[in-house]
Amino acid sequence: MKTTQVHRLSMAHPGDLSALAALIDAGAVKAPEIVAVIGKTEGNGGVNDFTRGFFTQSLMWLLSKHLGLSVDDALARVPCVLSGGTEGVLSPHYLVFCVSESVGARPITQPTLAVGVAFTEPTPAEHVGRPQQIEAVAAAVRAAMAQASLQPQDVRFVQVKGPGVTVAKAQAAAARGAAPLTSDPNRSMALTRAAGAFGVALALGETTLSANELAAKALSDFHVQSPRASISSGVEVLCNEVIVLGNSAAWGGRLRIGHGVMNDALDIAGIHAALGDLGLAAAPQLSAADADRVRGVLVKCEPQRTGRIRGHRHTMLDDTDINAQRHIRGALGGLVSGVLGDGRVFVSGGAEHQGPDGGGLIAVIADVGVLT
Amino acid sequence: MKTTQVHRLSMAHPGDLSALAALIDAGAVKAPEIVAVIGKTEGNGGVNDFTRGFFTQSLMWLLSKHLGLSVDDALARVPCVLSGGTEGVLSPHYLVFCVSESVGARPITQPTLAVGVAFTEPTPAEHVGRPQQIEAVAAAVRAAMAQASLQPQDVRFVQVKGPGVTVAKAQAAAARGAAPLTSDPNRSMALTRAAGAFGVALALGETTLSANELAAKALSDFHVQSPRASISSGVEVLCNEVIVLGNSAAWGGRLRIGHGVMNDALDIAGIHAALGDLGLAAAPQLSAADADRVRGVLVKCEPQRTGRIRGHRHTMLDDTDINAQRHIRGALGGLVSGVLGDGRVFVSGGAEHQGPDGGGLIAVIADVGVLT
Amino acid sequence: MKTTQVHRLSMAHPGDLSALAALIDAGAVKAPEIVAVIGKTEGNGGVNDFTRGFFTQSLMWLLSKHLGLSVDDALARVPCVLSGGTEGVLSPHYLVFCVSESVGARPITQPTLAVGVAFTEPTPAEHVGRPQQIEAVAAAVRAAMAQASLQPQDVRFVQVKGPGVTVAKAQAAAARGAAPLTSDPNRSMALTRAAGAFGVALALGETTLSANELAAKALSDFHVQSPRASISSGVEVLCNEVIVLGNSAAWGGRLRIGHGVMNDALDIAGIHAALGDLGLAAAPQLSAADADRVRGVLVKCEPQRTGRIRGHRHTMLDDTDINAQRHIRGALGGLVSGVLGDGRVFVSGGAEHQGPDGGGLIAVIADVGVLT
Amino acid sequence: MKTTQVHRLSMAHPGDLSALAALIDAGAVKAPEIVAVIGKTEGNGGVNDFTRGFFTQSLMWLLSKHLGLSVDDALARVPCVLSGGTEGVLSPHYLVFCVSESVGARPITQPTLAVGVAFTEPTPAEHVGRPQQIEAVAAAVRAAMAQASLQPQDVRFVQVKGPGVTVAKAQAAAARGAAPLTSDPNRSMALTRAAGAFGVALALGETTLSANELAAKALSDFHVQSPRASISSGVEVLCNEVIVLGNSAAWGGRLRIGHGVMNDALDIAGIHAALGDLGLAAAPQLSAADADRVRGVLVKCEPQRTGRIRGHRHTMLDDTDINAQRHIRGALGGLVSGVLGDGRVFVSGGAEHQGPDGGGLIAVIADVGVLT
């Protein structure tokens, strides 16, 4: 029976993989069992956030050494999805997902955490935000679900990382006669997130629209969304990397993943919903013992486009000094960390078409063994 | 019997006083009854935050017109304490405190909100952070308490705004032979906050140390603190402005002020404590009806100097792109706003010696009439 | 005979008009002779730059007092064009243009500085960047030229300030059924600058295209441009304000304006060209005596959209921490200030369609009396 | 006879060493001949600038592969000094210094470029800014001069990179009973630069003060300075790395290094002086042919602490949004790049005690073979 383990590890800087290296050296992690890494690095989360590339390079060299693979082969085997930006109380950390074969009876009666991963082909700059990218992501999500034996209704969270377009890439595309949707790097990052979310919605059967119809709604009709999609983007990635997380009765272990929808950035009830899914309660904060059960927290969110939250003006979208994504990550990070009593929260901005317009979603992974 | 009213008003930009002007025009606010204004403007909260000066100029011209005073006389009559920075979900707004004489019986049996205000003499650059400033603030706090008939134990929150030192002011001081403690504007803002907090602690009897002894601990021994002091700083103010808030059995009205201590930036229990003081409960968020009772929320906080929160590294103090105060305001703003369901929260960073080291404090003003 | 005087004044902060107040009090400036103000304030130059509004409010209150007009009437009489952002060595300052009637012979034989001003009607959010705005600006430029008795070939510099669209304004327009070209504030600022430049080109006969044809090229075909247009934008202005500067044989005084085109941000020869137009030479810097002749320096520039300057990659357009306009203002400010030996340079970014693509333009006003 | 070659290479991102890899693969660079690398990466140049670590890791893995050394041994062999921050027109690039043995007569009669390198032992956090660091740097400079057969008067430029102190490092030092001079990371970076500059001054005989006396003047008496010292700092380095550049009659090749002092950030004459040292003239810009001779440009500078440049207020030191070093790099970068016609300029801020107070220095390396 396949079993998922999740290690939540800290780093001293974006190139610091020493915590994982130590686990591997101690035999606590077997490198071949690592199926995915999701992390939060301390960059700006924008186009020129090189902390993601630095971490990825460091991780892949480590895996390369332990797997006997080239760095390129390691990159093609283990999806590594990073979100830059540890604003406010957020703490730089990464989750290492390991899958092993366990024997014997399932330790708990509930379905437990299952993981599947897949990659698309490289996405050229001119496909970013277009139907081609949507369909490629959908196909990868289906492949990852099949790998994990998960049905759409079992899925709780799908993480995708897609490629953005730098000015240089847009120039190169234009030079070969291709027409990217935009040459503005920040807009390209938004488009790749929209396409990723639509790909997830397509694969999970959350929409009846076609990829063409969906593409026409990218960054314009935000009612079309997937409440289980979390999409990151970066200029250092070339293809779309997909990690599907859900609960399966066919998997072993004691971990489960809970899910909540956040209707806006003040929706603390959504956080409680995700915890409730796991039988955990914050009153008003998780107890230290329950906080210790938590293995990973994954949040997506965005500033409300109306410029208002519950009737009151916010200033995130009119700020030339601090990018709106940095603002919203800091605010949501403060709220979620306060409820959980721990700043090791993956909060990713840019939630276009991921959860309700102006809101987002949250997933929590915890060891619920004792609770059953 | 004196009664306090608090109007929480929104602004479209830092020079927009139209909401107050409309209340005055409608007769809902009598200009001579305005005793203090506390507001949150959308600047960076740092040395070059001119949103505070813009708001103050606009307010004082309005008051000048309605009070028949010169602008300078209006400035010397109504303390206006502003904190720049509406990071994340925070909404630009201001609280207008009005005191009127009411007749008849007190509407509720509990002590109710009392306000006193005072000003120090102008503080020269070379006094910033020194015993002279501490003693001047303490004297002003005592004067404000006397004005409001409040004893030290009745006080819940003391807001002070003190002057920072620009490079130009430091140069001018040096030119006349005076030696400011620092010529670094950001450090001067911290020093003025430390001196303000010590002045409050002295006046409230929270410390047995002398002003000289306190000055020696400024920005070095953070165990010496006042859990009821909230100090803002700005380069546009010349003297220390003091607003004392407490609950008094001698005042009328239906407003009360509650208070809580926050031990760190994740201490959601401190927020619940302040609400509990008022008989309000968030489960997990205030109900819409209870949120409507709230008239003002005042929070101070700061990043932990150890670089860690509950054992995990934060990055606020090592960030060259975003000032640490902006980080912590965004995080606390997200947490408090989420518990209250409203982004109109005054969150001020720079909590040196204001509440526990690495933490802060919160005060909530609400109409508790129906609850009695 | 009409004569222009230009006072270059410093400010201690964006609300500091004391230098102008002192000149008026001393009789050196007659308030009714003030026809225009162009200034550089120390904000971020972006959507949330309130230093412009703060300065404007302060200026208009001063003028209101001295002109016996309401503030609104003062605003409608004296165009005040501000560019936020004093990056690097730039110094906050403002130019006050005064026109008086002089008697007697012209002091120099060359044509001398003439000024004309005009305003358009308020531009609604949905007209920003559209033919309506282009035509309105063109009409205002023609009116200002007529006022100054300038022919198109005599004009050296046309400054326009046009309105941007905040998220709130875009929402309001949508609510009344209008469709702004964008709801992204930064993009709206670029559109208003494009429309302003096209309006100047139209009025000066620099293009044979119609307003409709020009609008279609906004922010897409940057070969269409005016080498004499300088357009600022801000969310605090409602209409387009126009100031036309040129040299006229019909005006008196000893001031002239020189002009140079900058093909890219490294084009130091363009600066020398503008100086040469005035008979001034920098070798490599203006002498102190010649620097003293300078009354104002006006520069527009922008980062090259290709992401490269002379074949080498720049990073301005890929930076999530610092807005590209702040980058380019700092660089050009350093170059121009170094050639002139003075940081009081008006450098405004956002040079879309103003001068060559990826470059900009410069105008210098100096007293050339002794040189004739 | 030893000969220096300098390759000026571009990078697509901070981890991109492909240009150097290609030269090595093509045989144009022999890895064992690489003695030093100086580069400009596109970070913020502050405490949390990880572009330096990313580049260093990438470089050292490349060298490790080609030298048959471990990464640690490569780090201990080739000093790699990086300055983060390519504000404005600056272009990310790096200089690779190679030293080979050449045979035959010297191609030009003038002394030519000689290079020496050295490392100190690791500097613990508590030594940063103290006499121990000053003496360690001085010893390393002397060792590097000896290696290059340079006398003090032959030296034109000494680059040092020293370690800063993060909050975490300061905590660790305190935990073991040591007392760093500061726990403020930005201040520690300034202290390490001061100590480095004093070490250079000591080794070059530019001062008669002792290390103890010098340490007492760190960041307080800026008249004590070295006009040939350029010190970078970063939290990712552990020891002080030293690169000495000068001209020697004992070395071969056609490269020379010129030097100029800049009295302030507007001192364009200092740039011309460095060019004049090499027989080059900018009128007003280097010709394309002469620009092609340039192999490297190295600049240090800083904002004037008085808050004024030539009598006019600058805003760099009062800016909470953009670090002062980013401002000054952008301004100087614009000026130097404009004179040279090329944005590949190494401009490093933080010029405490390096060149005149409020100014800095410049060195230019060029092929002057044809000029002799």
PDB file of N, CA, C and O in Angstrom, chain A residues 20-64:
ATOM      1  N   LEU A  20      17.224  18.908   4.454  1.00  0.00           N
ATOM      2  CA  LEU A  20      16.891  17.704   3.677  1.00  0.00           C
ATOM      3  C   LEU A  20      18.111  16.803   3.545  1.00  0.00           C
ATOM      4  O   LEU A  20      18.004  15.572   3.670  1.00  0.00           O
ATOM      5  N   ALA A  21      19.261  17.417   3.305  1.00  0.00           N
ATOM      6  CA  ALA A  21      20.482  16.619   3.183  1.00  0.00           C
ATOM      7  C   ALA A  21      20.712  15.796   4.449  1.00  0.00           C
ATOM      8  O   ALA A  21      21.077  14.611   4.380  1.00  0.00           O
ATOM      9  N   ALA A  22      20.453  16.405   5.584  1.00  0.00           N
ATOM     10  CA  ALA A  22      20.660  15.698   6.854  1.00  0.00           C
ATOM     11  C   ALA A  22      19.692  14.525   6.983  1.00  0.00           C
ATOM     12  O   ALA A  22      20.068  13.435   7.447  1.00  0.00           O
ATOM     13  N   LEU A  23      18.445  14.739   6.575  1.00  0.00           N
ATOM     14  CA  LEU A  23      17.465  13.643   6.655  1.00  0.00           C
ATOM     15  C   LEU A  23      17.865  12.484   5.740  1.00  0.00           C
ATOM     16  O   LEU A  23      17.704  11.313   6.089  1.00  0.00           O
ATOM     17  N   ILE A  24      18.357  12.848   4.567  1.00  0.00           N
ATOM     18  CA  ILE A  24      18.792  11.789   3.640  1.00  0.00           C
ATOM     19  C   ILE A  24      19.986  11.057   4.224  1.00  0.00           C
ATOM     20  O   ILE A  24      20.044   9.818   4.242  1.00  0.00           O
ATOM     21  N   ASP A  25      20.942  11.825   4.732  1.00  0.00           N
ATOM     22  CA  ASP A  25      22.141  11.197   5.303  1.00  0.00           C
ATOM     23  C   ASP A  25      21.777  10.283   6.474  1.00  0.00           C
ATOM     24  O   ASP A  25      22.402   9.246   6.673  1.00  0.00           O
ATOM     25  N   ALA A  26      20.749  10.701   7.245  1.00  0.00           N
ATOM     26  CA  ALA A  26      20.357   9.901   8.400  1.00  0.00           C
ATOM     27  C   ALA A  26      19.457   8.735   8.019  1.00  0.00           C
ATOM     28  O   ALA A  26      19.073   7.936   8.880  1.00  0.00           O
ATOM     29  N   GLY A  27      19.094   8.649   6.765  1.00  0.00           N
ATOM     30  CA  GLY A  27      18.215   7.553   6.335  1.00  0.00           C
ATOM     31  C   GLY A  27      16.742   7.811   6.597  1.00  0.00           C
ATOM     32  O   GLY A  27      15.900   6.955   6.301  1.00  0.00           O
ATOM     33  N   ALA A  28      16.414   8.964   7.119  1.00  0.00           N
ATOM     34  CA  ALA A  28      15.011   9.255   7.421  1.00  0.00           C
ATOM     35  C   ALA A  28      14.229   9.574   6.152  1.00  0.00           C
ATOM     36  O   ALA A  28      13.006   9.434   6.117  1.00  0.00           O
ATOM     37  N   VAL A  29      14.919  10.030   5.152  1.00  0.00           N
ATOM     38  CA  VAL A  29      14.308  10.226   3.836  1.00  0.00           C
ATOM     39  C   VAL A  29      15.117   9.430   2.825  1.00  0.00           C
ATOM     40  O   VAL A  29      16.348   9.521   2.813  1.00  0.00           O
ATOM     41  N   LYS A  30      14.416   8.679   2.019  1.00  0.00           N
ATOM     42  CA  LYS A  30      15.090   7.959   0.926  1.00  0.00           C
ATOM     43  C   LYS A  30      14.893   8.785  -0.343  1.00  0.00           C
ATOM     44  O   LYS A  30      13.754   9.008  -0.780  1.00  0.00           O
ATOM     45  N   ALA A  31      15.973   9.244  -0.919  1.00  0.00           N
ATOM     46  CA  ALA A  31      15.882  10.155  -2.066  1.00  0.00           C
ATOM     47  C   ALA A  31      14.966   9.629  -3.167  1.00  0.00           C
ATOM     48  O   ALA A  31      14.182  10.406  -3.731  1.00  0.00           O
ATOM     49  N   PRO A  32      15.003   8.343  -3.505  1.00  0.00           N
ATOM     50  CA  PRO A  32      14.132   7.880  -4.600  1.00  0.00           C
ATOM     51  C   PRO A  32      12.649   7.979  -4.266  1.00  0.00           C
ATOM     52  O   PRO A  32      11.810   7.903  -5.166  1.00  0.00           O
ATOM     53  N   GLU A  33      12.331   8.103  -2.995  1.00  0.00           N
ATOM     54  CA  GLU A  33      10.914   8.193  -2.611  1.00  0.00           C
ATOM     55  C   GLU A  33      10.363   9.622  -2.666  1.00  0.00           C
ATOM     56  O   GLU A  33       9.173   9.840  -2.466  1.00  0.00           O
ATOM     57  N   ILE A  34      11.227  10.605  -2.897  1.00  0.00           N
ATOM     58  CA  ILE A  34      10.774  12.005  -2.984  1.00  0.00           C
ATOM     59  C   ILE A  34      10.015  12.194  -4.299  1.00  0.00           C
ATOM     60  O   ILE A  34      10.562  11.984  -5.374  1.00  0.00           O
ATOM     61  N   VAL A  35       8.740  12.580  -4.200  1.00  0.00           N
ATOM     62  CA  VAL A  35       7.945  12.737  -5.419  1.00  0.00           C
ATOM     63  C   VAL A  35       7.649  14.196  -5.747  1.00  0.00           C
ATOM     64  O   VAL A  35       7.277  14.522  -6.879  1.00  0.00           O
ATOM     65  N   ALA A  36       7.762  15.075  -4.776  1.00  0.00           N
ATOM     66  CA  ALA A  36       7.461  16.490  -5.041  1.00  0.00           C
ATOM     67  C   ALA A  36       7.974  17.352  -3.900  1.00  0.00           C
ATOM     68  O   ALA A  36       8.110  16.877  -2.758  1.00  0.00           O
ATOM     69  N   VAL A  37       8.254  18.620  -4.237  1.00  0.00           N
ATOM     70  CA  VAL A  37       8.658  19.598  -3.224  1.00  0.00           C
ATOM     71  C   VAL A  37       7.840  20.871  -3.463  1.00  0.00           C
ATOM     72  O   VAL A  37       7.696  21.325  -4.602  1.00  0.00           O
ATOM     73  N   ILE A  38       7.260  21.382  -2.384  1.00  0.00           N
ATOM     74  CA  ILE A  38       6.557  22.667  -2.449  1.00  0.00           C
ATOM     75  C   ILE A  38       7.173  23.575  -1.388  1.00  0.00           C
ATOM     76  O   ILE A  38       7.278  23.176  -0.226  1.00  0.00           O
ATOM     77  N   GLY A  39       7.576  24.778  -1.788  1.00  0.00           N
ATOM     78  CA  GLY A  39       8.301  25.607  -0.826  1.00  0.00           C
ATOM     79  C   GLY A  39       7.997  27.081  -0.938  1.00  0.00           C
ATOM     80  O   GLY A  39       7.450  27.573  -1.928  1.00  0.00           O
ATOM     81  N   LYS A  40       8.373  27.769   0.110  1.00  0.00           N
ATOM     82  CA  LYS A  40       8.156  29.209   0.215  1.00  0.00           C
ATOM     83  C   LYS A  40       9.518  29.840   0.457  1.00  0.00           C
ATOM     84  O   LYS A  40      10.118  29.662   1.521  1.00  0.00           O
ATOM     85  N   THR A  41      10.000  30.590  -0.524  1.00  0.00           N
ATOM     86  CA  THR A  41      11.309  31.229  -0.388  1.00  0.00           C
ATOM     87  C   THR A  41      11.137  32.723  -0.163  1.00  0.00           C
ATOM     88  O   THR A  41      10.105  33.300  -0.476  1.00  0.00           O
ATOM     89  N   GLU A  42      12.193  33.347   0.328  1.00  0.00           N
ATOM     90  CA  GLU A  42      12.082  34.725   0.789  1.00  0.00           C
ATOM     91  C   GLU A  42      12.422  35.761  -0.283  1.00  0.00           C
ATOM     92  O   GLU A  42      13.129  36.728  -0.004  1.00  0.00           O
ATOM     93  N   GLY A  43      11.905  35.582  -1.485  1.00  0.00           N
ATOM     94  CA  GLY A  43      12.102  36.586  -2.531  1.00  0.00           C
ATOM     95  C   GLY A  43      10.921  37.545  -2.574  1.00  0.00           C
ATOM     96  O   GLY A  43      10.184  37.678  -1.609  1.00  0.00           O
ATOM     97  N   ASN A  44      10.751  38.210  -3.727  1.00  0.00           N
ATOM     98  CA  ASN A  44       9.614  39.128  -3.838  1.00  0.00           C
ATOM     99  C   ASN A  44       8.420  38.484  -4.528  1.00  0.00           C
ATOM    100  O   ASN A  44       7.361  39.111  -4.643  1.00  0.00           O
ATOM    101  N   GLY A  45       8.584  37.266  -4.981  1.00  0.00           N
ATOM    102  CA  GLY A  45       7.476  36.578  -5.617  1.00  0.00           C
ATOM    103  C   GLY A  45       7.157  37.089  -7.001  1.00  0.00           C
ATOM    104  O   GLY A  45       6.166  36.667  -7.602  1.00  0.00           O
ATOM    105  N   GLY A  46       7.993  37.954  -7.528  1.00  0.00           N
ATOM    106  CA  GLY A  46       7.713  38.573  -8.815  1.00  0.00           C
ATOM    107  C   GLY A  46       8.632  38.056  -9.908  1.00  0.00           C
ATOM    108  O   GLY A  46       9.241  36.987  -9.798  1.00  0.00           O
ATOM    109  N   VAL A  47       8.706  38.868 -10.961  1.00  0.00           N
ATOM    110  CA  VAL A  47       9.484  38.451 -12.122  1.00  0.00           C
ATOM    111  C   VAL A  47      10.957  38.276 -11.775  1.00  0.00           C
ATOM    112  O   VAL A  47      11.603  37.329 -12.207  1.00  0.00           O
ATOM    113  N   ASN A  48      11.484  39.167 -11.022  1.00  0.00           N
ATOM    114  CA  ASN A  48      12.915  39.096 -10.691  1.00  0.00           C
ATOM    115  C   ASN A  48      13.154  38.459  -9.326  1.00  0.00           C
ATOM    116  O   ASN A  48      14.043  38.859  -8.584  1.00  0.00           O
ATOM    117  N   ASP A  49      12.365  37.437  -9.024  1.00  0.00           N
ATOM    118  CA  ASP A  49      12.600  36.682  -7.797  1.00  0.00           C
ATOM    119  C   ASP A  49      13.476  35.483  -8.143  1.00  0.00           C
ATOM    120  O   ASP A  49      12.992  34.483  -8.675  1.00  0.00           O
ATOM    121  N   PHE A  50      14.746  35.590  -7.836  1.00  0.00           N
ATOM    122  CA  PHE A  50      15.682  34.529  -8.167  1.00  0.00           C
ATOM    123  C   PHE A  50      15.877  33.544  -7.021  1.00  0.00           C
ATOM    124  O   PHE A  50      16.651  32.604  -7.138  1.00  0.00           O
ATOM    125  N   THR A  51      15.167  33.778  -5.919  1.00  0.00           N
ATOM    126  CA  THR A  51      15.284  32.812  -4.822  1.00  0.00           C
ATOM    127  C   THR A  51      14.711  31.460  -5.234  1.00  0.00           C
ATOM    128  O   THR A  51      15.161  30.427  -4.750  1.00  0.00           O
ATOM    129  N   ARG A  52      13.736  31.490  -6.126  1.00  0.00           N
ATOM    130  CA  ARG A  52      13.150  30.226  -6.585  1.00  0.00           C
ATOM    131  C   ARG A  52      14.166  29.433  -7.400  1.00  0.00           C
ATOM    132  O   ARG A  52      14.335  28.229  -7.207  1.00  0.00           O
ATOM    133  N   GLY A  53      14.851  30.119  -8.316  1.00  0.00           N
ATOM    134  CA  GLY A  53      15.849  29.439  -9.121  1.00  0.00           C
ATOM    135  C   GLY A  53      17.017  28.936  -8.289  1.00  0.00           C
ATOM    136  O   GLY A  53      17.565  27.860  -8.540  1.00  0.00           O
ATOM    137  N   PHE A  54      17.383  29.731  -7.303  1.00  0.00           N
ATOM    138  CA  PHE A  54      18.506  29.368  -6.427  1.00  0.00           C
ATOM    139  C   PHE A  54      18.151  28.093  -5.644  1.00  0.00           C
ATOM    140  O   PHE A  54      18.930  27.129  -5.590  1.00  0.00           O
ATOM    141  N   PHE A  55      16.947  28.063  -5.083  1.00  0.00           N
ATOM    142  CA  PHE A  55      16.517  26.888  -4.334  1.00  0.00           C
ATOM    143  C   PHE A  55      16.445  25.673  -5.248  1.00  0.00           C
ATOM    144  O   PHE A  55      16.916  24.590  -4.905  1.00  0.00           O
ATOM    145  N   THR A  56      15.847  25.868  -6.412  1.00  0.00           N
ATOM    146  CA  THR A  56      15.671  24.740  -7.330  1.00  0.00           C
ATOM    147  C   THR A  56      17.025  24.161  -7.736  1.00  0.00           C
ATOM    148  O   THR A  56      17.218  22.946  -7.754  1.00  0.00           O
ATOM    149  N   GLN A  57      17.963  25.052  -8.063  1.00  0.00           N
ATOM    150  CA  GLN A  57      19.300  24.586  -8.440  1.00  0.00           C
ATOM    151  C   GLN A  57      19.931  23.772  -7.309  1.00  0.00           C
ATOM    152  O   GLN A  57      20.480  22.695  -7.522  1.00  0.00           O
ATOM    153  N   SER A  58      19.782  24.294  -6.104  1.00  0.00           N
ATOM    154  CA  SER A  58      20.401  23.618  -4.962  1.00  0.00           C
ATOM    155  C   SER A  58      19.739  22.265  -4.697  1.00  0.00           C
ATOM    156  O   SER A  58      20.405  21.272  -4.425  1.00  0.00           O
ATOM    157  N   LEU A  59      18.406  22.248  -4.777  1.00  0.00           N
ATOM    158  CA  LEU A  59      17.684  20.995  -4.573  1.00  0.00           C
ATOM    159  C   LEU A  59      18.068  19.972  -5.621  1.00  0.00           C
ATOM    160  O   LEU A  59      18.323  18.804  -5.316  1.00  0.00           O
ATOM    161  N   MET A  60      18.119  20.414  -6.865  1.00  0.00           N
ATOM    162  CA  MET A  60      18.340  19.448  -7.936  1.00  0.00           C
ATOM    163  C   MET A  60      19.765  18.903  -7.896  1.00  0.00           C
ATOM    164  O   MET A  60      19.999  17.741  -8.217  1.00  0.00           O
ATOM    165  N   TRP A  61      20.727  19.743  -7.487  1.00  0.00           N
ATOM    166  CA  TRP A  61      22.073  19.205  -7.349  1.00  0.00           C
ATOM    167  C   TRP A  61      22.113  18.151  -6.239  1.00  0.00           C
ATOM    168  O   TRP A  61      22.760  17.122  -6.372  1.00  0.00           O
ATOM    169  N   LEU A  62      21.376  18.404  -5.168  1.00  0.00           N
ATOM    170  CA  LEU A  62      21.330  17.427  -4.081  1.00  0.00           C
ATOM    171  C   LEU A  62      20.688  16.123  -4.558  1.00  0.00           C
ATOM    172  O   LEU A  62      21.231  15.026  -4.336  1.00  0.00           O
ATOM    173  N   LEU A  63      19.544  16.249  -5.238  1.00  0.00           N
ATOM    174  CA  LEU A  63      18.858  15.039  -5.712  1.00  0.00           C
ATOM    175  C   LEU A  63      19.692  14.321  -6.754  1.00  0.00           C
ATOM    176  O   LEU A  63      19.773  13.088  -6.769  1.00  0.00           O
ATOM    177  N   SER A  64      20.299  15.110  -7.611  1.00  0.00           N
ATOM    178  CA  SER A  64      21.153  14.533  -8.648  1.00  0.00           C
ATOM    179  C   SER A  64      22.218  13.630  -8.032  1.00  0.00           C
ATOM    180  O   SER A  64      22.453  12.509  -8.499  1.00  0.00           O
TER     181      SER A  64
END
